[in-house]
Amino acid sequence: MESLRKSLVDCGQEHLLRFWDQLSENERNELCKDILELDLVEVTSYYQKAICTSSCMLTNTLDDKVSPIPKGNIASVKTTNKDTLKMYEKLGLQEVADGRVAVLLLAGGQGTRLGVPYPKGMYNVGLPSGKTLFQLQAERILRLQNMAEEECGKRGEITWYILTSEATHDTTVAFLSEHNYFNLKESNVKTFMQGMLPCFTLEGKIILDQKHKIAKAPDGNGGLYRAMKVQGILDDMTRRNIRSVHVYSVDNILIKVADPIFLGYCLSSSTDCGVKVVEKSSPNEPVGIVCKVDDTYRVVEYSEISKVTAELRHDNGQLVYNAANICNHYFTVDFLCSVGNEYEKEMELHAAKKKIPYIDEDGRRNVPTSSNGIKIEKFVFDVFMFAKELAVWEGIREEDFSPLKNGDSAGQDCPSTARSDVLKLHKKWLLNAGATSVTDDVEVAPLLSYAGENLSHVQGQSFGGPYVLE
Ligand code: UTP
């Protein structure tokens, strides 16, 4: 007890024992366990580091350090000719057929803006099929395996790794099992948990969530790298002879999991690290942009550059800083191993101001209405600087990106926009395939078509919804 108290005093965290005298034996044990699980020196230094990064971001713009992605490192689906696109697609499908592809879903977030009491992947946005985000993704994986087999005459299996956190793990695992892994093989669906970090007051004190419990939050989607090493995922990938990993966010309803064209582009660039972006919708869209800062690649937040820089345009009218980051990444397993074994400790830490329930001086639990503390997060894209090269592929927003972040009252990035973006895209596929008319509520099942292919049988037909083409 005395050594525990001393180490807390040394780190300025002795307030964690403030209610010790009021705790039961069990509660005392729980609190001790919570504290002993932390490396106090390390986590308090995280606070300092995160605060430092965030205040640097607020005070200095990066205007004189940024430059756009060099032409040789970026290509766009819009301007790449058909033969080259076909070549990329074949390369990607061959990688799938050879069993060298994994997809890695980031699903450890708390989804506070959407505000449902279950993991976001279980959300049903109200498509005619009623499918959840998890189901849409699983079925796209199945379809892709079939496409690769048709193209290459060989069946490869894609492993679906799912990053969860204490906030999402148990419910996610139970949901996938209840739904029989949506017909993927159970052995090819692997969940693993990211770490948690304590939450701090704005003054750097660890917050108590209960008198005997520390307030903790997942360590950000960049917690992926440490979790992959610690939980044996890197070893599992190596054992399965996987080379290419597609990492993506759970809430993008249009996500093309392991998009073979993107994979093929990265493979043909022989890069260890790739990112898919879309064109920024307007100079003031609040998204991160992929660019260079001095000699390294980074995602620069909207707030880190001035309005003037954000509005710079080329002669053809295109924005100079145009590559919007959509949390869509390619990594080789070799690269992930080098991050896990070597670079992970050097990753930046970010401080996000949040509303964190806390126990006040009088021992009462409060749920604040404005930000009162800090969560420390690592970001998945903060490893670009460790890559030998970065290959940037520009997709098309209407085909690649529609995130579910908010409830419907926000009017954007919400269930209604996600639903209508899917249905708009499917309508376009059907009309392109020769359907004569299609209403706005016709859905194409992922098992039938991954990206608009395999629909020639709809020629001359008209479709009225709500309806699902299976
Ligand atoms: P967001 O940053 O949008 O966070 O995550 P969120 O948790 O989904 O939503 P809010 O901010 O609380 O409303 C982008 C992606 O990163 C994952 C999320 O699950 C989502 O796929 N993520 C986020 C993690 O896997 N772990 C984290 O600690 C944070």
Short mmCIF file of C-alpha atoms and ligand atoms in Angstrom, two decimals:
data_model
loop_
_atom_site.label_atom_id
_atom_site.label_comp_id
_atom_site.label_asym_id
_atom_site.label_seq_id
_atom_site.Cartn_x
_atom_site.Cartn_y
_atom_site.Cartn_z
CA MET A 1 0.00 0.00 0.00
CA GLU A 2 2.77 2.40 0.97
CA SER A 3 4.70 1.80 -2.23
CA LEU A 4 1.52 2.31 -4.25
CA ARG A 5 0.82 5.57 -2.45
CA LYS A 6 4.39 6.72 -3.03
CA SER A 7 4.32 6.01 -6.75
CA LEU A 8 1.04 7.93 -7.01
CA VAL A 9 2.53 10.88 -5.13
CA ASP A 10 5.60 10.83 -7.39
CA CYS A 11 3.34 11.21 -10.44
CA GLY A 12 0.98 13.76 -8.87
CA GLN A 13 -1.93 11.28 -8.85
CA GLU A 14 -2.44 10.64 -5.13
CA HIS A 15 -6.05 11.90 -5.37
CA LEU A 16 -6.95 8.45 -6.78
CA LEU A 17 -6.91 7.16 -3.19
CA ARG A 18 -9.09 10.03 -1.93
CA PHE A 19 -12.05 7.77 -1.10
CA TRP A 20 -9.99 4.81 0.15
CA ASP A 21 -11.52 4.90 3.64
CA GLN A 22 -15.04 4.62 2.21
CA LEU A 23 -14.33 1.60 0.02
CA SER A 24 -15.23 -2.02 0.72
CA GLU A 25 -12.55 -4.70 0.59
CA ASN A 26 -13.62 -5.68 -2.92
CA GLU A 27 -13.65 -2.10 -4.14
CA ARG A 28 -10.18 -1.53 -2.70
CA ASN A 29 -8.93 -4.55 -4.59
CA GLU A 30 -10.53 -3.31 -7.81
CA LEU A 31 -9.01 0.12 -7.47
CA CYS A 32 -5.57 -1.32 -6.72
CA LYS A 33 -5.86 -3.56 -9.76
CA ASP A 34 -6.88 -0.58 -11.95
CA ILE A 35 -3.91 1.47 -10.73
CA LEU A 36 -1.37 -1.35 -10.91
CA GLU A 37 -2.38 -2.08 -14.49
CA LEU A 38 -1.17 1.39 -15.43
CA ASP A 39 2.45 2.22 -15.98
CA LEU A 40 2.00 5.50 -14.09
CA VAL A 41 5.20 7.14 -15.31
CA GLU A 42 4.40 6.20 -18.90
CA VAL A 43 0.74 7.29 -18.90
CA THR A 44 1.41 10.62 -17.19
CA SER A 45 4.11 11.28 -19.78
CA TYR A 46 1.48 10.48 -22.46
CA TYR A 47 -0.62 13.31 -21.08
CA GLN A 48 2.29 15.76 -21.40
CA LYS A 49 3.09 14.57 -24.91
CA ALA A 50 -0.53 14.76 -26.10
CA ILE A 51 -1.03 18.25 -24.66
CA CYS A 52 2.16 19.37 -26.33
CA THR A 53 1.10 18.04 -29.76
CA SER A 54 -2.34 19.60 -29.46
CA SER A 55 -1.13 23.03 -28.36
CA CYS A 56 1.47 23.04 -31.16
CA MET A 57 -1.36 22.29 -33.59
CA LEU A 58 -3.39 25.19 -32.25
CA THR A 59 -0.64 27.78 -32.21
CA ASN A 60 1.35 27.12 -35.38
CA THR A 61 -0.09 26.72 -38.84
CA LEU A 62 1.85 24.42 -41.09
CA ASP A 63 1.48 26.76 -44.08
CA ASP A 64 5.20 27.16 -44.72
CA LYS A 65 5.91 23.45 -44.29
CA VAL A 66 3.21 21.77 -46.36
CA SER A 67 3.40 20.71 -49.97
CA PRO A 68 0.98 18.62 -52.04
CA ILE A 69 1.59 14.95 -52.82
CA PRO A 70 4.19 14.67 -55.61
CA LYS A 71 2.63 13.71 -58.96
CA GLY A 72 4.47 10.37 -59.10
CA ASN A 73 2.88 9.23 -55.84
CA ILE A 74 -0.77 9.85 -56.66
CA ALA A 75 -3.14 8.49 -59.29
CA SER A 76 -6.86 8.78 -59.73
CA VAL A 77 -9.47 6.29 -60.84
CA LYS A 78 -11.00 9.09 -62.93
CA THR A 79 -7.91 9.73 -65.03
CA THR A 80 -6.44 6.22 -65.24
CA ASN A 81 -7.19 4.47 -68.53
CA LYS A 82 -9.38 1.35 -68.67
CA ASP A 83 -6.54 -1.05 -69.51
CA THR A 84 -4.48 0.10 -66.55
CA LEU A 85 -7.50 -0.14 -64.23
CA LYS A 86 -8.11 -3.68 -65.50
CA MET A 87 -4.44 -4.51 -64.90
CA TYR A 88 -4.67 -3.21 -61.30
CA GLU A 89 -7.88 -5.13 -60.71
CA LYS A 90 -6.31 -8.37 -61.96
CA LEU A 91 -3.31 -7.90 -59.69
CA GLY A 92 -5.62 -7.30 -56.71
CA LEU A 93 -7.80 -10.31 -57.51
CA GLN A 94 -4.72 -12.50 -57.95
CA GLU A 95 -3.54 -11.41 -54.49
CA VAL A 96 -6.93 -12.46 -53.11
CA ALA A 97 -6.86 -15.77 -55.00
CA ASP A 98 -3.38 -16.44 -53.64
CA GLY A 99 -4.74 -16.00 -50.10
CA ARG A 100 -2.45 -13.06 -49.42
CA VAL A 101 -5.08 -10.47 -48.46
CA ALA A 102 -6.57 -9.54 -45.10
CA VAL A 103 -9.03 -6.83 -44.24
CA LEU A 104 -8.80 -5.10 -40.92
CA LEU A 105 -11.83 -3.33 -39.56
CA LEU A 106 -11.42 -0.55 -37.01
CA ALA A 107 -14.38 -1.06 -34.71
CA GLY A 108 -13.18 -0.03 -31.28
CA GLY A 109 -14.64 3.49 -31.27
CA GLN A 110 -17.33 4.48 -28.79
CA GLY A 111 -19.51 6.09 -31.48
CA THR A 112 -20.53 8.89 -29.13
CA ARG A 113 -21.91 11.14 -31.86
CA LEU A 114 -24.25 8.47 -33.22
CA GLY A 115 -25.20 7.75 -29.63
CA VAL A 116 -26.54 4.20 -29.81
CA PRO A 117 -25.83 1.83 -26.92
CA TYR A 118 -24.27 -0.86 -29.12
CA PRO A 119 -21.30 -1.00 -31.54
CA LYS A 120 -21.76 0.97 -34.75
CA GLY A 121 -21.22 -2.08 -36.97
CA MET A 122 -24.54 -3.44 -35.69
CA TYR A 123 -26.39 -0.38 -36.98
CA ASN A 124 -29.08 -0.82 -39.62
CA VAL A 125 -29.57 2.41 -41.60
CA GLY A 126 -32.92 1.23 -42.99
CA LEU A 127 -31.97 -0.21 -46.38
CA PRO A 128 -34.70 -2.41 -47.94
CA SER A 129 -32.69 -5.48 -46.83
CA GLY A 130 -32.33 -4.20 -43.26
CA LYS A 131 -28.68 -5.28 -43.35
CA THR A 132 -26.28 -3.94 -40.75
CA LEU A 133 -22.90 -2.39 -41.56
CA PHE A 134 -21.19 -5.63 -40.42
CA GLN A 135 -23.33 -7.73 -42.77
CA LEU A 136 -22.72 -5.51 -45.80
CA GLN A 137 -18.96 -5.75 -45.20
CA ALA A 138 -18.97 -9.53 -44.69
CA GLU A 139 -20.97 -10.07 -47.88
CA ARG A 140 -18.60 -7.88 -49.86
CA ILE A 141 -15.73 -10.06 -48.63
CA LEU A 142 -17.58 -13.19 -49.79
CA ARG A 143 -18.32 -11.68 -53.20
CA LEU A 144 -14.71 -10.62 -53.64
CA GLN A 145 -13.51 -14.16 -52.91
CA ASN A 146 -15.90 -15.39 -55.62
CA MET A 147 -14.75 -12.75 -58.12
CA ALA A 148 -11.11 -13.67 -57.51
CA GLU A 149 -11.89 -17.36 -58.03
CA GLU A 150 -13.75 -16.63 -61.28
CA GLU A 151 -10.89 -14.46 -62.56
CA CYS A 152 -7.95 -16.62 -61.45
CA GLY A 153 -9.37 -20.14 -61.22
CA LYS A 154 -8.18 -20.48 -57.66
CA ARG A 155 -9.96 -19.83 -54.36
CA GLY A 156 -8.22 -17.74 -51.74
CA GLU A 157 -9.70 -16.79 -48.42
CA ILE A 158 -9.67 -13.31 -46.95
CA THR A 159 -9.17 -13.07 -43.18
CA TRP A 160 -11.34 -10.44 -41.51
CA TYR A 161 -9.56 -8.97 -38.47
CA ILE A 162 -11.77 -6.80 -36.29
CA LEU A 163 -10.28 -4.35 -33.83
CA THR A 164 -12.57 -3.91 -30.83
CA SER A 165 -12.20 -2.22 -27.46
CA GLU A 166 -13.60 -2.78 -23.97
CA ALA A 167 -16.49 -0.62 -25.16
CA THR A 168 -17.40 -2.84 -28.13
CA HIS A 169 -15.76 -6.26 -27.73
CA ASP A 170 -18.29 -8.54 -26.04
CA THR A 171 -21.30 -7.27 -27.97
CA THR A 172 -19.45 -7.50 -31.28
CA VAL A 173 -18.26 -11.04 -30.63
CA ALA A 174 -21.75 -12.18 -29.59
CA PHE A 175 -23.38 -10.49 -32.60
CA LEU A 176 -21.03 -12.09 -35.13
CA SER A 177 -21.49 -15.51 -33.58
CA GLU A 178 -25.31 -15.16 -33.44
CA HIS A 179 -25.26 -14.38 -37.17
CA ASN A 180 -22.97 -17.26 -37.99
CA TYR A 181 -20.27 -14.84 -39.17
CA PHE A 182 -22.53 -13.98 -42.10
CA ASN A 183 -21.36 -17.18 -43.79
CA LEU A 184 -17.68 -16.41 -43.58
CA LYS A 185 -15.65 -19.17 -41.96
CA GLU A 186 -15.42 -18.64 -38.21
CA SER A 187 -11.67 -19.31 -38.39
CA ASN A 188 -11.32 -16.41 -40.83
CA VAL A 189 -12.96 -13.86 -38.53
CA LYS A 190 -10.64 -12.74 -35.72
CA THR A 191 -11.50 -10.10 -33.17
CA PHE A 192 -8.82 -8.51 -31.01
CA MET A 193 -8.95 -5.74 -28.44
CA GLN A 194 -7.12 -2.43 -28.40
CA GLY A 195 -5.79 -0.92 -25.21
CA MET A 196 -7.43 1.63 -22.95
CA LEU A 197 -5.84 4.75 -21.51
CA PRO A 198 -6.92 6.76 -18.49
CA CYS A 199 -8.80 10.02 -19.04
CA PHE A 200 -7.31 13.19 -17.56
CA THR A 201 -8.68 16.47 -16.28
CA LEU A 202 -7.53 19.52 -18.21
CA GLU A 203 -4.90 19.90 -15.46
CA GLY A 204 -3.46 16.41 -15.94
CA LYS A 205 -5.10 14.54 -13.08
CA ILE A 206 -6.44 11.06 -13.83
CA ILE A 207 -10.25 11.09 -13.55
CA LEU A 208 -12.19 8.74 -11.28
CA ASP A 209 -15.30 7.33 -12.95
CA GLN A 210 -16.38 5.82 -9.63
CA LYS A 211 -14.79 6.07 -6.20
CA HIS A 212 -12.97 2.81 -6.92
CA LYS A 213 -12.65 2.98 -10.71
CA ILE A 214 -10.47 4.96 -13.07
CA ALA A 215 -12.13 6.58 -16.12
CA LYS A 216 -10.65 5.00 -19.24
CA ALA A 217 -11.18 5.29 -22.99
CA PRO A 218 -9.88 3.34 -26.00
CA ASP A 219 -6.45 4.58 -27.11
CA GLY A 220 -7.65 5.74 -30.56
CA ASN A 221 -7.70 3.84 -33.85
CA GLY A 222 -3.89 4.08 -33.92
CA GLY A 223 -4.00 1.74 -30.91
CA LEU A 224 -4.25 -0.86 -33.63
CA TYR A 225 -0.50 -1.25 -34.02
CA ARG A 226 0.29 -2.06 -30.43
CA ALA A 227 -2.73 -4.36 -30.16
CA MET A 228 -1.66 -6.27 -33.29
CA LYS A 229 1.70 -7.01 -31.77
CA VAL A 230 0.60 -7.70 -28.23
CA GLN A 231 -2.33 -9.90 -29.24
CA GLY A 232 -0.48 -12.04 -31.74
CA ILE A 233 -2.20 -10.66 -34.85
CA LEU A 234 1.09 -9.93 -36.61
CA ASP A 235 2.14 -13.53 -35.97
CA ASP A 236 -1.22 -14.77 -37.20
CA MET A 237 -0.86 -12.79 -40.43
CA THR A 238 2.64 -14.13 -40.96
CA ARG A 239 1.45 -17.71 -40.30
CA ARG A 240 -1.30 -17.27 -42.88
CA ASN A 241 1.22 -15.94 -45.41
CA ILE A 242 -0.70 -12.68 -45.78
CA ARG A 243 1.07 -9.83 -47.54
CA SER A 244 -1.52 -7.09 -48.15
CA VAL A 245 -3.78 -5.62 -45.49
CA HIS A 246 -6.67 -3.24 -46.13
CA VAL A 247 -7.55 -1.19 -43.04
CA TYR A 248 -10.84 0.71 -42.89
CA SER A 249 -13.35 2.32 -40.63
CA VAL A 250 -16.58 0.62 -39.56
CA ASP A 251 -18.83 3.54 -40.37
CA ASN A 252 -18.25 3.99 -44.10
CA ILE A 253 -21.29 2.27 -45.58
CA LEU A 254 -19.83 2.35 -49.10
CA ILE A 255 -16.53 0.78 -48.10
CA LYS A 256 -15.08 -1.40 -50.84
CA VAL A 257 -13.33 -3.89 -48.59
CA ALA A 258 -10.00 -4.88 -50.13
CA ASP A 259 -10.89 -2.96 -53.31
CA PRO A 260 -8.89 -4.98 -55.88
CA ILE A 261 -8.12 -1.88 -57.96
CA PHE A 262 -6.65 -0.07 -54.94
CA LEU A 263 -4.75 -3.23 -53.92
CA GLY A 264 -3.42 -3.65 -57.47
CA TYR A 265 -2.32 -0.02 -57.63
CA CYS A 266 -0.41 -0.39 -54.35
CA LEU A 267 1.11 -3.71 -55.43
CA SER A 268 2.25 -2.32 -58.76
CA SER A 269 3.78 0.67 -56.95
CA SER A 270 5.70 -1.80 -54.72
CA THR A 271 4.79 0.41 -51.80
CA ASP A 272 4.67 -0.58 -48.15
CA CYS A 273 1.96 1.92 -47.35
CA GLY A 274 -0.99 3.21 -49.37
CA VAL A 275 -3.98 5.42 -48.78
CA LYS A 276 -7.21 5.91 -50.65
CA VAL A 277 -8.51 9.46 -50.69
CA VAL A 278 -11.38 11.33 -52.36
CA GLU A 279 -11.46 14.86 -53.70
CA LYS A 280 -12.32 17.42 -51.06
CA SER A 281 -15.88 18.64 -51.60
CA SER A 282 -15.00 22.28 -50.89
CA PRO A 283 -12.01 24.18 -49.47
CA ASN A 284 -13.65 24.41 -46.06
CA GLU A 285 -14.76 20.79 -45.70
CA PRO A 286 -13.47 19.88 -42.22
CA VAL A 287 -11.51 16.76 -43.18
CA GLY A 288 -7.85 15.85 -42.85
CA ILE A 289 -5.82 16.10 -46.04
CA VAL A 290 -2.98 13.86 -47.11
CA CYS A 291 0.08 15.92 -48.03
CA LYS A 292 3.74 16.34 -47.23
CA VAL A 293 5.02 18.26 -44.22
CA ASP A 294 8.69 18.98 -44.88
CA ASP A 295 9.95 15.59 -46.07
CA THR A 296 7.35 13.29 -44.56
CA TYR A 297 3.82 12.32 -45.48
CA ARG A 298 1.11 13.25 -43.04
CA VAL A 299 -2.57 13.79 -42.63
CA VAL A 300 -2.95 17.46 -41.80
CA GLU A 301 -6.08 18.52 -39.99
CA TYR A 302 -8.21 21.26 -41.42
CA SER A 303 -7.34 23.49 -38.47
CA GLU A 304 -3.57 23.14 -39.08
CA ILE A 305 -3.49 25.20 -42.29
CA SER A 306 -4.79 28.68 -42.96
CA LYS A 307 -7.86 29.45 -45.05
CA VAL A 308 -5.61 30.90 -47.76
CA THR A 309 -3.66 27.65 -48.07
CA ALA A 310 -6.82 25.55 -47.96
CA GLU A 311 -8.23 27.62 -50.82
CA LEU A 312 -5.16 27.47 -53.11
CA ARG A 313 -6.05 26.16 -56.58
CA HIS A 314 -4.16 24.93 -59.64
CA ASP A 315 -4.69 26.68 -62.99
CA ASN A 316 -7.35 24.10 -63.87
CA GLY A 317 -9.37 25.10 -60.79
CA GLN A 318 -8.58 21.99 -58.76
CA LEU A 319 -7.69 22.53 -55.10
CA VAL A 320 -3.96 22.12 -54.42
CA TYR A 321 -4.73 20.40 -51.08
CA ASN A 322 -7.44 18.16 -52.40
CA ALA A 323 -6.73 14.68 -51.04
CA ALA A 324 -9.35 14.11 -48.32
CA ASN A 325 -8.44 11.33 -45.92
CA ILE A 326 -11.25 8.76 -45.58
CA CYS A 327 -9.62 6.23 -43.21
CA ASN A 328 -8.90 3.76 -46.00
CA HIS A 329 -5.40 2.28 -45.94
CA TYR A 330 -3.14 -0.34 -47.47
CA PHE A 331 -0.20 -1.79 -45.54
CA THR A 332 2.12 -4.67 -46.17
CA VAL A 333 2.50 -7.08 -43.28
CA ASP A 334 6.24 -6.35 -43.30
CA PHE A 335 5.46 -2.70 -42.70
CA LEU A 336 2.97 -3.48 -39.91
CA CYS A 337 5.62 -5.68 -38.25
CA SER A 338 8.18 -2.89 -38.40
CA VAL A 339 5.69 -0.46 -36.84
CA GLY A 340 4.70 -2.95 -34.13
CA ASN A 341 8.28 -3.90 -33.29
CA GLU A 342 10.03 -0.61 -33.75
CA TYR A 343 8.16 2.61 -34.48
CA GLU A 344 4.96 2.33 -32.46
CA LYS A 345 6.49 4.00 -29.40
CA GLU A 346 7.36 7.06 -31.47
CA MET A 347 3.79 7.63 -32.65
CA GLU A 348 2.21 10.99 -31.98
CA LEU A 349 -0.37 11.27 -29.24
CA HIS A 350 -3.35 13.56 -29.56
CA ALA A 351 -5.50 15.08 -26.84
CA ALA A 352 -9.23 15.21 -27.56
CA LYS A 353 -11.37 17.34 -25.23
CA LYS A 354 -14.46 15.33 -24.24
CA LYS A 355 -17.28 15.18 -21.72
CA ILE A 356 -16.09 12.62 -19.19
CA PRO A 357 -18.28 11.54 -16.25
CA TYR A 358 -16.41 12.04 -12.97
CA ILE A 359 -16.57 11.78 -9.18
CA ASP A 360 -16.43 15.20 -7.56
CA GLU A 361 -14.74 16.21 -4.30
CA ASP A 362 -17.84 15.19 -2.37
CA GLY A 363 -17.90 11.74 -3.89
CA ARG A 364 -20.86 12.39 -6.20
CA ARG A 365 -20.82 11.18 -9.82
CA ASN A 366 -21.40 13.94 -12.39
CA VAL A 367 -22.12 13.72 -16.10
CA PRO A 368 -20.82 17.00 -17.53
CA THR A 369 -22.60 18.94 -20.27
CA SER A 370 -19.42 20.47 -21.66
CA SER A 371 -15.87 19.20 -22.13
CA ASN A 372 -14.15 18.71 -18.79
CA GLY A 373 -11.31 16.40 -19.65
CA ILE A 374 -9.04 14.79 -22.15
CA LYS A 375 -8.93 11.47 -23.91
CA ILE A 376 -5.58 10.51 -25.35
CA GLU A 377 -5.67 9.02 -28.82
CA LYS A 378 -3.33 7.64 -31.42
CA PHE A 379 -4.39 7.89 -35.05
CA VAL A 380 -4.13 5.11 -37.61
CA PHE A 381 -2.59 7.43 -40.21
CA ASP A 382 0.24 8.61 -37.97
CA VAL A 383 2.50 5.87 -39.32
CA PHE A 384 2.92 7.36 -42.79
CA MET A 385 6.17 8.96 -41.63
CA PHE A 386 7.68 5.50 -41.02
CA ALA A 387 6.90 4.22 -44.52
CA LYS A 388 9.52 3.93 -47.25
CA GLU A 389 6.96 5.21 -49.76
CA LEU A 390 3.35 6.28 -49.78
CA ALA A 391 1.09 5.48 -52.74
CA VAL A 392 -2.05 7.61 -52.88
CA TRP A 393 -5.08 6.44 -54.85
CA GLU A 394 -7.93 8.83 -55.47
CA GLY A 395 -11.32 7.14 -55.54
CA ILE A 396 -14.75 8.65 -56.19
CA ARG A 397 -16.75 9.96 -53.25
CA GLU A 398 -20.11 8.67 -54.53
CA GLU A 399 -18.64 5.16 -54.88
CA ASP A 400 -16.23 5.04 -51.96
CA PHE A 401 -17.29 7.18 -49.04
CA SER A 402 -20.39 7.86 -47.00
CA PRO A 403 -19.65 7.85 -43.27
CA LEU A 404 -22.18 7.25 -40.52
CA LYS A 405 -21.10 9.59 -37.73
CA ASN A 406 -24.21 11.37 -36.44
CA GLY A 407 -27.87 10.88 -35.65
CA ASP A 408 -30.39 12.04 -38.27
CA SER A 409 -30.90 15.41 -36.56
CA ALA A 410 -27.42 16.46 -37.76
CA GLY A 411 -28.58 16.18 -41.39
CA GLN A 412 -25.19 14.97 -42.60
CA ASP A 413 -23.08 11.84 -42.27
CA CYS A 414 -26.13 10.24 -40.68
CA PRO A 415 -28.39 7.21 -41.26
CA SER A 416 -30.50 8.98 -43.95
CA THR A 417 -27.49 10.11 -45.96
CA ALA A 418 -25.84 6.68 -45.66
CA ARG A 419 -29.00 4.95 -46.87
CA SER A 420 -29.61 7.33 -49.76
CA ASP A 421 -25.94 7.22 -50.87
CA VAL A 422 -26.10 3.41 -51.14
CA LEU A 423 -29.40 3.46 -53.02
CA LYS A 424 -28.23 6.22 -55.40
CA LEU A 425 -25.14 4.17 -56.25
CA HIS A 426 -27.13 0.98 -56.79
CA LYS A 427 -29.58 2.81 -59.03
CA LYS A 428 -26.66 4.03 -61.11
CA TRP A 429 -25.26 0.48 -61.39
CA LEU A 430 -28.62 -0.86 -62.58
CA LEU A 431 -29.18 1.91 -65.14
CA ASN A 432 -25.59 1.47 -66.42
CA ALA A 433 -26.29 -2.25 -66.79
CA GLY A 434 -29.28 -1.47 -69.02
CA ALA A 435 -32.28 -1.40 -66.65
CA THR A 436 -34.97 0.83 -68.14
CA SER A 437 -36.19 2.39 -64.92
CA VAL A 438 -35.30 2.09 -61.25
CA THR A 439 -37.00 3.74 -58.28
CA ASP A 440 -34.99 5.28 -55.45
CA ASP A 441 -35.36 2.32 -53.08
CA VAL A 442 -33.85 -0.61 -54.96
CA GLU A 443 -30.86 -2.29 -53.35
CA VAL A 444 -28.34 -4.65 -54.90
CA ALA A 445 -27.10 -7.38 -52.53
CA PRO A 446 -23.30 -7.38 -52.14
CA LEU A 447 -23.27 -11.12 -52.89
CA LEU A 448 -24.60 -10.31 -56.36
CA SER A 449 -22.42 -7.31 -57.16
CA TYR A 450 -19.40 -5.80 -55.45
CA ALA A 451 -19.02 -2.66 -57.54
CA GLY A 452 -21.66 -2.75 -60.29
CA GLU A 453 -20.40 -5.87 -62.14
CA ASN A 454 -22.44 -9.03 -62.78
CA LEU A 455 -25.69 -7.23 -63.55
CA SER A 456 -26.13 -7.86 -67.29
CA HIS A 457 -29.35 -9.82 -66.62
CA VAL A 458 -31.16 -6.62 -65.62
CA GLN A 459 -31.06 -5.28 -69.18
CA GLY A 460 -34.46 -4.02 -70.32
CA GLN A 461 -36.08 -4.54 -66.92
CA SER A 462 -37.63 -1.96 -64.67
CA PHE A 463 -37.43 -2.09 -60.89
CA GLY A 464 -39.73 -0.63 -58.25
CA GLY A 465 -38.94 -0.75 -54.56
CA PRO A 466 -38.57 -1.32 -51.78
CA TYR A 467 -36.79 -4.25 -53.35
CA VAL A 468 -33.51 -6.15 -52.97
CA LEU A 469 -31.86 -7.76 -55.97
CA GLU A 470 -30.27 -10.90 -54.57
P1 UTP B 1 -14.18 8.07 -35.08
O1 UTP B 1 -13.01 8.92 -34.86
O2 UTP B 1 -15.22 8.57 -36.00
O3 UTP B 1 -14.80 7.71 -33.67
O4 UTP B 1 -13.66 6.66 -35.56
P2 UTP B 1 -16.11 6.93 -33.26
O5 UTP B 1 -15.84 6.27 -31.99
O6 UTP B 1 -16.60 6.01 -34.36
O7 UTP B 1 -17.20 8.05 -33.08
P3 UTP B 1 -17.28 9.29 -32.06
O8 UTP B 1 -16.13 10.20 -32.40
O9 UTP B 1 -17.19 8.73 -30.66
O10 UTP B 1 -18.61 9.87 -32.38
C1 UTP B 1 -13.21 6.35 -36.84
C2 UTP B 1 -12.98 4.85 -36.88
O11 UTP B 1 -11.98 4.47 -35.94
C3 UTP B 1 -12.49 3.49 -35.05
C4 UTP B 1 -13.99 3.69 -35.05
O12 UTP B 1 -14.63 2.50 -34.60
C5 UTP B 1 -14.22 4.03 -36.50
O13 UTP B 1 -14.22 2.86 -37.30
N1 UTP B 1 -11.90 3.71 -33.70
C6 UTP B 1 -11.95 4.92 -33.12
C7 UTP B 1 -11.30 2.65 -33.07
O14 UTP B 1 -11.26 1.52 -33.62
N2 UTP B 1 -10.74 2.86 -31.83
C8 UTP B 1 -10.79 4.05 -31.22
O15 UTP B 1 -10.25 4.17 -30.08
C9 UTP B 1 -11.39 5.13 -31.88
#
